[in-house]
Structure formats: C-alpha cells, structure tokens
JSON list of C-alpha atoms in Angstrom, two decimals:
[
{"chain": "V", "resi": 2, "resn": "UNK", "atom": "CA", "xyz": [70.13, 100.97, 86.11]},
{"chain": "V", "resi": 3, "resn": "UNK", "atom": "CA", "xyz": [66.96, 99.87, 88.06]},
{"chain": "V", "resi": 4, "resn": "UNK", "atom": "CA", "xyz": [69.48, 98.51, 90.94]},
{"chain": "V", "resi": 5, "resn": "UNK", "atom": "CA", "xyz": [71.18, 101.76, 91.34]},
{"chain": "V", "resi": 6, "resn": "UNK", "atom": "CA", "xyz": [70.71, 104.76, 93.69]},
{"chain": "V", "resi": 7, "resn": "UNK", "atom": "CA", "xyz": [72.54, 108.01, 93.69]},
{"chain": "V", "resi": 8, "resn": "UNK", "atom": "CA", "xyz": [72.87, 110.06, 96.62]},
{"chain": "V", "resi": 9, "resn": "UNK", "atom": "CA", "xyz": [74.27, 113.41, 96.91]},
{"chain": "V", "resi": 10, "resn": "UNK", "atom": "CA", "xyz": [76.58, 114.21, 99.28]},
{"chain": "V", "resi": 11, "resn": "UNK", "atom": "CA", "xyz": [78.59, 117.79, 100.41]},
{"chain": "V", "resi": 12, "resn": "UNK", "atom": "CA", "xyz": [80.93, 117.93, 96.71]},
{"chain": "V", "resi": 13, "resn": "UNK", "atom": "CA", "xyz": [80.83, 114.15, 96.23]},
{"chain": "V", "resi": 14, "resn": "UNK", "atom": "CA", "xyz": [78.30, 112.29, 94.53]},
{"chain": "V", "resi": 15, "resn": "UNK", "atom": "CA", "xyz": [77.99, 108.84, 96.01]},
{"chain": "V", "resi": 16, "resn": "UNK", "atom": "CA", "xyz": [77.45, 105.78, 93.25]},
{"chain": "V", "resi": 17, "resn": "UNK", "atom": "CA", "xyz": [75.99, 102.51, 95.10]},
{"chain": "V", "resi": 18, "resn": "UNK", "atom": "CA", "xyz": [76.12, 99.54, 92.42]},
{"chain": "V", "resi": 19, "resn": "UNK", "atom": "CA", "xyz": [74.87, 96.23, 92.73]},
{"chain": "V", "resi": 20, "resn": "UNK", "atom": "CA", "xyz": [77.76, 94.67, 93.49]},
{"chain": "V", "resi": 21, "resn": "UNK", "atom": "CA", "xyz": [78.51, 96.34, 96.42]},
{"chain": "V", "resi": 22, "resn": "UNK", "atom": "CA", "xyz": [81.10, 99.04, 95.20]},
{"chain": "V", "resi": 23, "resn": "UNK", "atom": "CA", "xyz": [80.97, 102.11, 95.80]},
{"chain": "V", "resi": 24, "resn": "UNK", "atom": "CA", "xyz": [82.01, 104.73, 93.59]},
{"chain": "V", "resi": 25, "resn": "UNK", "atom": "CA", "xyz": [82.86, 108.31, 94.36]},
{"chain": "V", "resi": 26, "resn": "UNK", "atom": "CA", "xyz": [82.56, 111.11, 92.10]},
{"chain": "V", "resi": 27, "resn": "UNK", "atom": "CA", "xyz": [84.30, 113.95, 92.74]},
{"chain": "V", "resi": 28, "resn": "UNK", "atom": "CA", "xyz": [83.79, 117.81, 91.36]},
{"chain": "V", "resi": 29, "resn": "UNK", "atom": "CA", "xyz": [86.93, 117.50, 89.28]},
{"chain": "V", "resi": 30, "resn": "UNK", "atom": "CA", "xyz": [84.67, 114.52, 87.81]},
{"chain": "V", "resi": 31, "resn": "UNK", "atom": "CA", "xyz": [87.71, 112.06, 88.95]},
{"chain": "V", "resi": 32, "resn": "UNK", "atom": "CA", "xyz": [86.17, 108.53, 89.68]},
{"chain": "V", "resi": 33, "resn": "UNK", "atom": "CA", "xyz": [87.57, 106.46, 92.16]},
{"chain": "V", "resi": 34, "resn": "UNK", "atom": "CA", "xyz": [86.99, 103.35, 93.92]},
{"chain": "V", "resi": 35, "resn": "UNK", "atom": "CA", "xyz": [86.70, 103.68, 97.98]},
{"chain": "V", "resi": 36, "resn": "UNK", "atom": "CA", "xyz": [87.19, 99.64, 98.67]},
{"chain": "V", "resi": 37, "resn": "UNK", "atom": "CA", "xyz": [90.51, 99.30, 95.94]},
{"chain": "V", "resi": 38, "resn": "UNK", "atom": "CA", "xyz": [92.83, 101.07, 97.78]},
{"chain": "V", "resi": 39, "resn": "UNK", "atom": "CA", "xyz": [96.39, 100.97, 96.28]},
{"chain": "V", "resi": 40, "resn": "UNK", "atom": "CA", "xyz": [98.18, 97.85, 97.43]},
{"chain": "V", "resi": 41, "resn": "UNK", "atom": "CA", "xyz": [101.07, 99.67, 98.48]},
{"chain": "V", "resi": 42, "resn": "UNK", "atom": "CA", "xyz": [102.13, 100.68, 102.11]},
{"chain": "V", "resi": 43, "resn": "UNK", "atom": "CA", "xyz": [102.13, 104.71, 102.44]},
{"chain": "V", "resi": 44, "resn": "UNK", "atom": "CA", "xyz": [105.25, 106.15, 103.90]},
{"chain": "V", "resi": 45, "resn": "UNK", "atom": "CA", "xyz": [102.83, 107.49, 106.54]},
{"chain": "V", "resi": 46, "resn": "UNK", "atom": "CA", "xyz": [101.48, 104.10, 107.70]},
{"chain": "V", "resi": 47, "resn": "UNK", "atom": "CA", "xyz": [104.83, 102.76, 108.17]},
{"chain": "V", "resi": 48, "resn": "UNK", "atom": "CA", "xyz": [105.85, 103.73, 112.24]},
{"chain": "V", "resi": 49, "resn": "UNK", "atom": "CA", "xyz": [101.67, 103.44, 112.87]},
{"chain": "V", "resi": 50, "resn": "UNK", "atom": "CA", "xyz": [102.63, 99.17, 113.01]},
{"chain": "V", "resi": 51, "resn": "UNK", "atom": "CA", "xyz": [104.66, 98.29, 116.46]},
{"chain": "V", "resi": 52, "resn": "UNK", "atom": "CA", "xyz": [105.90, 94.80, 117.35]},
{"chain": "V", "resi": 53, "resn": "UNK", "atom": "CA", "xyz": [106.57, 94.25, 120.52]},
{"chain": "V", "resi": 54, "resn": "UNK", "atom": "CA", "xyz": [108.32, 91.05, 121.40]},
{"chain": "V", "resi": 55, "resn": "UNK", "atom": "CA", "xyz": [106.82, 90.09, 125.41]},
{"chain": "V", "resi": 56, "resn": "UNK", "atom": "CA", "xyz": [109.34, 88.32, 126.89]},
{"chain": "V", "resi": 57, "resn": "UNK", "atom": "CA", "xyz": [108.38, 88.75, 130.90]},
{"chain": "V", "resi": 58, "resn": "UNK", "atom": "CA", "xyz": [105.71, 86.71, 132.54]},
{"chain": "V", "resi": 59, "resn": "UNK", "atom": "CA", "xyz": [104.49, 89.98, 134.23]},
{"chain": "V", "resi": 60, "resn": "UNK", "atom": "CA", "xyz": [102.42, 91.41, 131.93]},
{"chain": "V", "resi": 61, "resn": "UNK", "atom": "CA", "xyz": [102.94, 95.07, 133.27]},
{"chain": "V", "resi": 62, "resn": "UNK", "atom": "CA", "xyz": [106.30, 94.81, 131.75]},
{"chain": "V", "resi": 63, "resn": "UNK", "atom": "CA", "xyz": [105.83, 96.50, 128.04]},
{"chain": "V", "resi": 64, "resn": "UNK", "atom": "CA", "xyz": [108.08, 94.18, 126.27]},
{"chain": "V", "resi": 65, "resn": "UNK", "atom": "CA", "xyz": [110.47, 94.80, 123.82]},
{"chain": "V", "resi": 66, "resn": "UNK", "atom": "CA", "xyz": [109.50, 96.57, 120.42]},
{"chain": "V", "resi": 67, "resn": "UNK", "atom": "CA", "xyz": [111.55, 95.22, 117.41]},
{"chain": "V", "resi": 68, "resn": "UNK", "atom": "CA", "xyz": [112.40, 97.29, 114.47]},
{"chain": "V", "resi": 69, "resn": "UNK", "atom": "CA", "xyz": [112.43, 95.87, 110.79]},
{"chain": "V", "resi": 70, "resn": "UNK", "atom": "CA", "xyz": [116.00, 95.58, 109.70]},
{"chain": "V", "resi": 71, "resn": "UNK", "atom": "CA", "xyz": [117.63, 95.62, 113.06]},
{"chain": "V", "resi": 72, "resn": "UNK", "atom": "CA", "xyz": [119.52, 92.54, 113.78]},
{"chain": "V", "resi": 73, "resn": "UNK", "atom": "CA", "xyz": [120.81, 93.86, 116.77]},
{"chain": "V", "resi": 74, "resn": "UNK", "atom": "CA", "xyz": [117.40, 94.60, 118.51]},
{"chain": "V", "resi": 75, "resn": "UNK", "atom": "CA", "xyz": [116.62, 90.86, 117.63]},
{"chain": "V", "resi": 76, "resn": "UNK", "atom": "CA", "xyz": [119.26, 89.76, 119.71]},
{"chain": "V", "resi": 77, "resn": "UNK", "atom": "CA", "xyz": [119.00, 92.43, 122.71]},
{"chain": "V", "resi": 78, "resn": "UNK", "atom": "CA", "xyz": [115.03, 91.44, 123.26]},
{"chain": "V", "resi": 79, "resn": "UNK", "atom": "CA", "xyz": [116.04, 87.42, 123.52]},
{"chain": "V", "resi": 80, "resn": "UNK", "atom": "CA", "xyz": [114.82, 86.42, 120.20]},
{"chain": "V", "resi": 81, "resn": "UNK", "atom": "CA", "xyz": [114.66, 82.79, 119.84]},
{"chain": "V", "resi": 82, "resn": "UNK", "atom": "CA", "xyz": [115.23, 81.86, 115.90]},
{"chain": "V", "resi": 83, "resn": "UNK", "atom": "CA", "xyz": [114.41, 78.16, 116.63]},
{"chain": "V", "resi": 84, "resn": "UNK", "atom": "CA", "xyz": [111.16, 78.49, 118.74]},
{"chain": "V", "resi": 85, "resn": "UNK", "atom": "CA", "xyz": [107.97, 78.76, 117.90]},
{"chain": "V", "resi": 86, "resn": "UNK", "atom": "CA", "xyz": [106.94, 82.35, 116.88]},
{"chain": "V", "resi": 87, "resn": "UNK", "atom": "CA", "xyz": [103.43, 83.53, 117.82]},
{"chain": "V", "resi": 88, "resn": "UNK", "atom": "CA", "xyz": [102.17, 86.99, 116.33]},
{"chain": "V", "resi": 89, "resn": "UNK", "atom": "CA", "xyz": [98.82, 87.95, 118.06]},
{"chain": "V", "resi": 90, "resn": "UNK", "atom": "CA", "xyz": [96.93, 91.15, 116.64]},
{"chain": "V", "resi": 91, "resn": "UNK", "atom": "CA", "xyz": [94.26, 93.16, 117.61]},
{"chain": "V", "resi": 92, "resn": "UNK", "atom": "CA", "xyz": [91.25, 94.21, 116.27]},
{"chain": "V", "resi": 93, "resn": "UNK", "atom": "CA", "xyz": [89.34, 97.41, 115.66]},
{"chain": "V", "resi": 94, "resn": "UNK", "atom": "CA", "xyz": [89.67, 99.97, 118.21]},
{"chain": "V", "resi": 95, "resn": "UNK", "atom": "CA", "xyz": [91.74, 98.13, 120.68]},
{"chain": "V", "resi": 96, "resn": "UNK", "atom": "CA", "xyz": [95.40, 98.71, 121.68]},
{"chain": "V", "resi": 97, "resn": "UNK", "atom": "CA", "xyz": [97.14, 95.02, 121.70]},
{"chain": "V", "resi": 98, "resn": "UNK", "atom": "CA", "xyz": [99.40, 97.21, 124.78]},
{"chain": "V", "resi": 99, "resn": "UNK", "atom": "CA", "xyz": [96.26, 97.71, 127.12]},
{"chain": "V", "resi": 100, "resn": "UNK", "atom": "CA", "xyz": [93.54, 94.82, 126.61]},
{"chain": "V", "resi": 101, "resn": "UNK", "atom": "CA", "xyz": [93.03, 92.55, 129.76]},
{"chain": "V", "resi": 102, "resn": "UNK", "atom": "CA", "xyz": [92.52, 89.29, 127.22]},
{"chain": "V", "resi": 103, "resn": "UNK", "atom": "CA", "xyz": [95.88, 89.91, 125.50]},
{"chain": "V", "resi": 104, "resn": "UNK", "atom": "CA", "xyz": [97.79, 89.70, 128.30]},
{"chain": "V", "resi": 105, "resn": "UNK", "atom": "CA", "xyz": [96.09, 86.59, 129.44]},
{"chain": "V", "resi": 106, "resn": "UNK", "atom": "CA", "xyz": [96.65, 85.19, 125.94]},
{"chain": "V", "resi": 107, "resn": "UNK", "atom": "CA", "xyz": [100.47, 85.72, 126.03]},
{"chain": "V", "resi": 108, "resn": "UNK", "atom": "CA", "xyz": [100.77, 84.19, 129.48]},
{"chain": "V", "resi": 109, "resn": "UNK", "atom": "CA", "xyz": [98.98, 80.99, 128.69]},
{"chain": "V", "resi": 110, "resn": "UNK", "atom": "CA", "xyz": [101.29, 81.06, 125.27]},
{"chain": "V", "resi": 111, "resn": "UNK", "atom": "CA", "xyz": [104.42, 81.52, 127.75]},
{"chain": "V", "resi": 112, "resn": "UNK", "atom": "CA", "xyz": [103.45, 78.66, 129.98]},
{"chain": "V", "resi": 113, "resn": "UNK", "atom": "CA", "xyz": [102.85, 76.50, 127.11]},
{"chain": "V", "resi": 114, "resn": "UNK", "atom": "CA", "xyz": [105.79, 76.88, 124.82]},
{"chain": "V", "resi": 115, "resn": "UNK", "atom": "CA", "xyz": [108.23, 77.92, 127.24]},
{"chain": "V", "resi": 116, "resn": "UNK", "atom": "CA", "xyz": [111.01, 79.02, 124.68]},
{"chain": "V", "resi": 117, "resn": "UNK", "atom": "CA", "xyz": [108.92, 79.99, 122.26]},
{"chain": "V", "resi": 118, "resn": "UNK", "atom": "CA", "xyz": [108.22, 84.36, 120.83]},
{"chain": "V", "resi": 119, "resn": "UNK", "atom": "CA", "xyz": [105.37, 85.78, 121.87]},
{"chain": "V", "resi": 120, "resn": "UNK", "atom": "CA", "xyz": [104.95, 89.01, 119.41]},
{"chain": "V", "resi": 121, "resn": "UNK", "atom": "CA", "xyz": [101.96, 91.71, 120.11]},
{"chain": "V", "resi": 122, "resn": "UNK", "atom": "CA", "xyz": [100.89, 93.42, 116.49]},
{"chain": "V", "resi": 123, "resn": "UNK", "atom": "CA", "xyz": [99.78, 96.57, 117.56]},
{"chain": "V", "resi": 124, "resn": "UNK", "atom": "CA", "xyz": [98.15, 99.03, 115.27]},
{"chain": "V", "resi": 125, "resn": "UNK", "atom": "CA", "xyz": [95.65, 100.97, 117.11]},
{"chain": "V", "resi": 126, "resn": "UNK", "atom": "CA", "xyz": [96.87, 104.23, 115.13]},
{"chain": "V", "resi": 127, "resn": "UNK", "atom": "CA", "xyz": [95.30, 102.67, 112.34]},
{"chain": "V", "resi": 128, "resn": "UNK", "atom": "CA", "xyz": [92.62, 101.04, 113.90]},
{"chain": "V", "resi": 129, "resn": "UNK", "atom": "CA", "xyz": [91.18, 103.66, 116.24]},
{"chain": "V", "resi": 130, "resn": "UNK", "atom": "CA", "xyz": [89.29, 105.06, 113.09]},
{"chain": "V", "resi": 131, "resn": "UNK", "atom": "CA", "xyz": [86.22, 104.76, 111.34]},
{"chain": "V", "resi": 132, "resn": "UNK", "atom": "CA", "xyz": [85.28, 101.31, 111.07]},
{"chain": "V", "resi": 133, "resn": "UNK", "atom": "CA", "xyz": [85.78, 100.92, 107.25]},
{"chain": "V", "resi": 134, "resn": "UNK", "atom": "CA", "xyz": [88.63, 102.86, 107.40]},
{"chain": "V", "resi": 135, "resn": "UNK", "atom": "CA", "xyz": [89.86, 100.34, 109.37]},
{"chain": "V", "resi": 136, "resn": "UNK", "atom": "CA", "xyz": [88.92, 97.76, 107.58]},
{"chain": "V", "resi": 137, "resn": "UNK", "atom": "CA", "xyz": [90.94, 99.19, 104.40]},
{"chain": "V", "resi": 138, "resn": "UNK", "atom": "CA", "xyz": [93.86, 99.49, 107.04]},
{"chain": "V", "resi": 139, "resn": "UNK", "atom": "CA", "xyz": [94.04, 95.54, 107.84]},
{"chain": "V", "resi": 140, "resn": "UNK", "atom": "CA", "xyz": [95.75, 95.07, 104.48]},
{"chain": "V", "resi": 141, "resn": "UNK", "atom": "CA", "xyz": [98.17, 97.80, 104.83]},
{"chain": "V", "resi": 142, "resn": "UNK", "atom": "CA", "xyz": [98.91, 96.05, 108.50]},
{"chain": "V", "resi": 143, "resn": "UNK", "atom": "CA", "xyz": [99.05, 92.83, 106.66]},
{"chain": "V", "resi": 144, "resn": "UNK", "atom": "CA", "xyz": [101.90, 93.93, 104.30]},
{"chain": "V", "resi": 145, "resn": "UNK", "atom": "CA", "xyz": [103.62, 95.15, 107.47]},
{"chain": "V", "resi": 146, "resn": "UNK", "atom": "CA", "xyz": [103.54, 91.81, 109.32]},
{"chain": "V", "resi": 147, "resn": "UNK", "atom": "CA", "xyz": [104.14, 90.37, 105.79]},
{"chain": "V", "resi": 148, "resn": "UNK", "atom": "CA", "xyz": [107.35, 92.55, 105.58]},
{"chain": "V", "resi": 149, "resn": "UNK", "atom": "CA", "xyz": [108.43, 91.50, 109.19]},
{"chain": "V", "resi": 150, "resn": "UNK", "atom": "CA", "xyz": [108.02, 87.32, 108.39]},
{"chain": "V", "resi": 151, "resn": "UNK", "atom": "CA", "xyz": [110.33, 87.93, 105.02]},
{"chain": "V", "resi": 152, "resn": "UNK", "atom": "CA", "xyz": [112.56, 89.91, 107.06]},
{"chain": "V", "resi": 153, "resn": "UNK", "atom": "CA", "xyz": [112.86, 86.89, 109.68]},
{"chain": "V", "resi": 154, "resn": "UNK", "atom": "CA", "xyz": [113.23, 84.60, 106.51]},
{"chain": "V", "resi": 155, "resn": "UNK", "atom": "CA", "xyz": [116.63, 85.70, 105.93]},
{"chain": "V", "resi": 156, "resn": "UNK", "atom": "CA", "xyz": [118.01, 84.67, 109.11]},
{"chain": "V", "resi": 157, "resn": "UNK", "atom": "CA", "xyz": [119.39, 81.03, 108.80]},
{"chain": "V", "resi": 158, "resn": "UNK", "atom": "CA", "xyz": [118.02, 79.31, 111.86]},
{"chain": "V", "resi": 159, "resn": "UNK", "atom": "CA", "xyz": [114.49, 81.23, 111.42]},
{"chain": "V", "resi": 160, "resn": "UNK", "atom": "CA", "xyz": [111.45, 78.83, 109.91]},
{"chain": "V", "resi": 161, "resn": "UNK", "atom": "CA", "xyz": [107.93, 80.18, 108.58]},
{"chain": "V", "resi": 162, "resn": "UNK", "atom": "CA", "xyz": [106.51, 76.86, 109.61]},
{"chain": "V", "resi": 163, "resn": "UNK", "atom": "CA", "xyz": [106.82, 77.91, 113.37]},
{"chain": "V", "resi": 164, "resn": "UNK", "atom": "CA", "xyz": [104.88, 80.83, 113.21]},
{"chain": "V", "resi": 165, "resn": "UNK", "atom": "CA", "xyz": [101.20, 81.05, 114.69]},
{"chain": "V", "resi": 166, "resn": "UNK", "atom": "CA", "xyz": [98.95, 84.28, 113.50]},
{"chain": "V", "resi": 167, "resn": "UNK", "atom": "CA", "xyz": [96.52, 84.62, 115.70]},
{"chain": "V", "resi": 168, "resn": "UNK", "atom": "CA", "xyz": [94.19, 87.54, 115.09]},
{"chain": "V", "resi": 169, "resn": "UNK", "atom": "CA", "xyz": [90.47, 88.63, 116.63]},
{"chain": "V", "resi": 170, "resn": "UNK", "atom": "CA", "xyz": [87.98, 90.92, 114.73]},
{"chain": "V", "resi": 171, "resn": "UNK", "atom": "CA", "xyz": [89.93, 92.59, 112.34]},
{"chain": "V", "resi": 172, "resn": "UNK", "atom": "CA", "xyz": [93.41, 91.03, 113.69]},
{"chain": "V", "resi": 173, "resn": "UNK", "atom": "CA", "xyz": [92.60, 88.21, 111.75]},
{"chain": "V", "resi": 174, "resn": "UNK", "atom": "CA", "xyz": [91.99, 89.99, 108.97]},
{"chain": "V", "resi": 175, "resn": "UNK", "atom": "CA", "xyz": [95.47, 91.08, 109.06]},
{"chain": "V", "resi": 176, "resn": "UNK", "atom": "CA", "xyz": [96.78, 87.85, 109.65]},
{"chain": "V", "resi": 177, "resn": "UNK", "atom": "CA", "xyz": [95.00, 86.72, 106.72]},
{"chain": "V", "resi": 178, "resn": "UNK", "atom": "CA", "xyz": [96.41, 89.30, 104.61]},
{"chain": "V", "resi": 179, "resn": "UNK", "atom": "CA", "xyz": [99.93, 88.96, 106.40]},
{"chain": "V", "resi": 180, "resn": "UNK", "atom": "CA", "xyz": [99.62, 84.85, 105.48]},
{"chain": "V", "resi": 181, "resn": "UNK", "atom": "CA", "xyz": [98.80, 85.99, 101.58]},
{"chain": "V", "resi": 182, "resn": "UNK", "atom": "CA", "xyz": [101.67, 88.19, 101.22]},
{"chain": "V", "resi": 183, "resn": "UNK", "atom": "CA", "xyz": [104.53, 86.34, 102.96]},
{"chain": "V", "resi": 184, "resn": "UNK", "atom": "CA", "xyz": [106.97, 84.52, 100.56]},
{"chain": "V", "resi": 185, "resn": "UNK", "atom": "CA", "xyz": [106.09, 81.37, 101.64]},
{"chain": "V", "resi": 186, "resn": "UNK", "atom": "CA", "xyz": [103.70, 79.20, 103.84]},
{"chain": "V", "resi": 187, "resn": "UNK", "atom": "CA", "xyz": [102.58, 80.36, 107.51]},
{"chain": "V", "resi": 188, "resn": "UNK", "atom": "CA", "xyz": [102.68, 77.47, 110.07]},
{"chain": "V", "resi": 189, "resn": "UNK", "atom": "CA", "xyz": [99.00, 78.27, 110.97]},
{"chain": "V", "resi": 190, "resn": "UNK", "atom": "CA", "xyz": [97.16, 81.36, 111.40]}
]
C-alpha cells in the first residue's frame, strides 16, 4: 500500500499500482483494466485498416486497396502469389498514403525485387489518436494484418516465408503483433 497513489479524477478514480497497471474505478464501482483491452477486433475498427497494394513506380499513383475475402481484387491489382510480399506500416500519427519516406521505401523495394508486392498498412484512423490509445490500437491492427496473411494462406501458390513486415514506431508494433497471431511463421519482420 506504501507504493500506491490514488488520484481523483472527474467520476473516475484513477488506481496507479506498482506494476504499472492502471486501474479505473468507475461510479457504478465497475473495475476495469485500461492496458487489457479485449483481444477481439470491434466491428467498428474493421474498415479503419486499408491495404493498399503499390504497384506503379510513380508514387503519386495511390495504388490499389485490397479487400479481405476478395479474390477477384487480388487478381485485378497484379498480385503476384509467388513473389516476395512486403507489408510496410506506419506509425503513430502518420498516414502510410502521404509520408515522403514511405514512398521512398516502396521504390527502393520495387527496384530491388522487381516482381515482388509492395503492401502499405495504413491505419491512421486509429492512429491519429491519443498516444496510448494508439498504442492499445497496434494490436487490434495486428489482428487485421494477421487476418489478411491467413487469408493469403489459403491460396495455393501463396507462402508466409516470403513475407517482410516492416514497421516504424508503432508499425512495428503491429507487425509484431501481426507475426504473433498469424497461423504460422513470418519470413522476417
């Protein structure tokens, strides 16, 4: 009890522990846990995830976003099952659409691996908040990318050992969550 230090807040009462966690207390005299967020993905966080497959060498050109489930929209963007696949994610506050050092990134990636998917994770509805808001989002994003690799999986020619996660800040957060809740093994991340 010596470690512990209440402070009172507009109808919450704020528990810091030791350990780090903290606790709310609300009127209703619910507790709760503000870092243990339920591990599964709210209906409303599902369209707040885009992937958009860059297939152009001009990085004006927006790309082509893919859609979970959609087979067809695989094949329409020029979807390469046998390349390499690299997944490169943003971080807190930035829009993987408009930063100067993404689209640098997926050119150098282009000339590179010349065949290979170049796939921008970009989440900035749920990283354009509060920073540990955002941070509680990066698993929820994880899942997401998560949900795309399995998705992938199914396709025959498709292999989880050529795809690259490549995150910064928080992105790699999400990668690292995306790499824990894949069936399988990530080529590297």
């Amino acid at each position: 009890m010596r470690n512990t230090v209440f402070l009172l807040g507009f109808w919450s009462v704020y528990c810091y522990f030791p350990a780090g966690s903290i606790t709310t207390l609300r009127p209703q005299g619910s507790l709760r846990d503000e870092h243990h967020k339920p591990t599964g993905v709210p209906a409303t966080a599902r369209p707040s995830v885009a992937f958009n497959i860059r297939t152009s060498k001009d990085p004006e050109q927006e790309g082509c976003n893919l859609s979970l489930g959609d087979s067809k929209l695989l094949e329409n963007c020029g979807f390469n099952m046998t390349a390499k696949t690299f997944f490169i994610i943003h971080g807190w506050t930035m829009s993987g659409m408009f930063e100067s050092w993404l689209h640098k990134l997926v050119s150098a990636l282009q000339m590179r691996e010349k065949d290979a998917n170049v796939v921008v994770v970009d989440w900035l509805p749920l990283a354009h908040q509060l920073y540990t808001d955002a941070v509680n989002n990066t698993r929820v994003v994880g899942q997401r990318v998560a949900g795309m690799l399995d998705w992938l999986q199914e396709k025959e020619e498709f292999s989880l050992g050529n795809v690259h996660l490549i995150g910064y800040s928080l992105g790699a957060h999400v990668a690292g969550y995306a790499g824990n809740f894949v069936k399988g093994t990530v080529g590297r991340i």
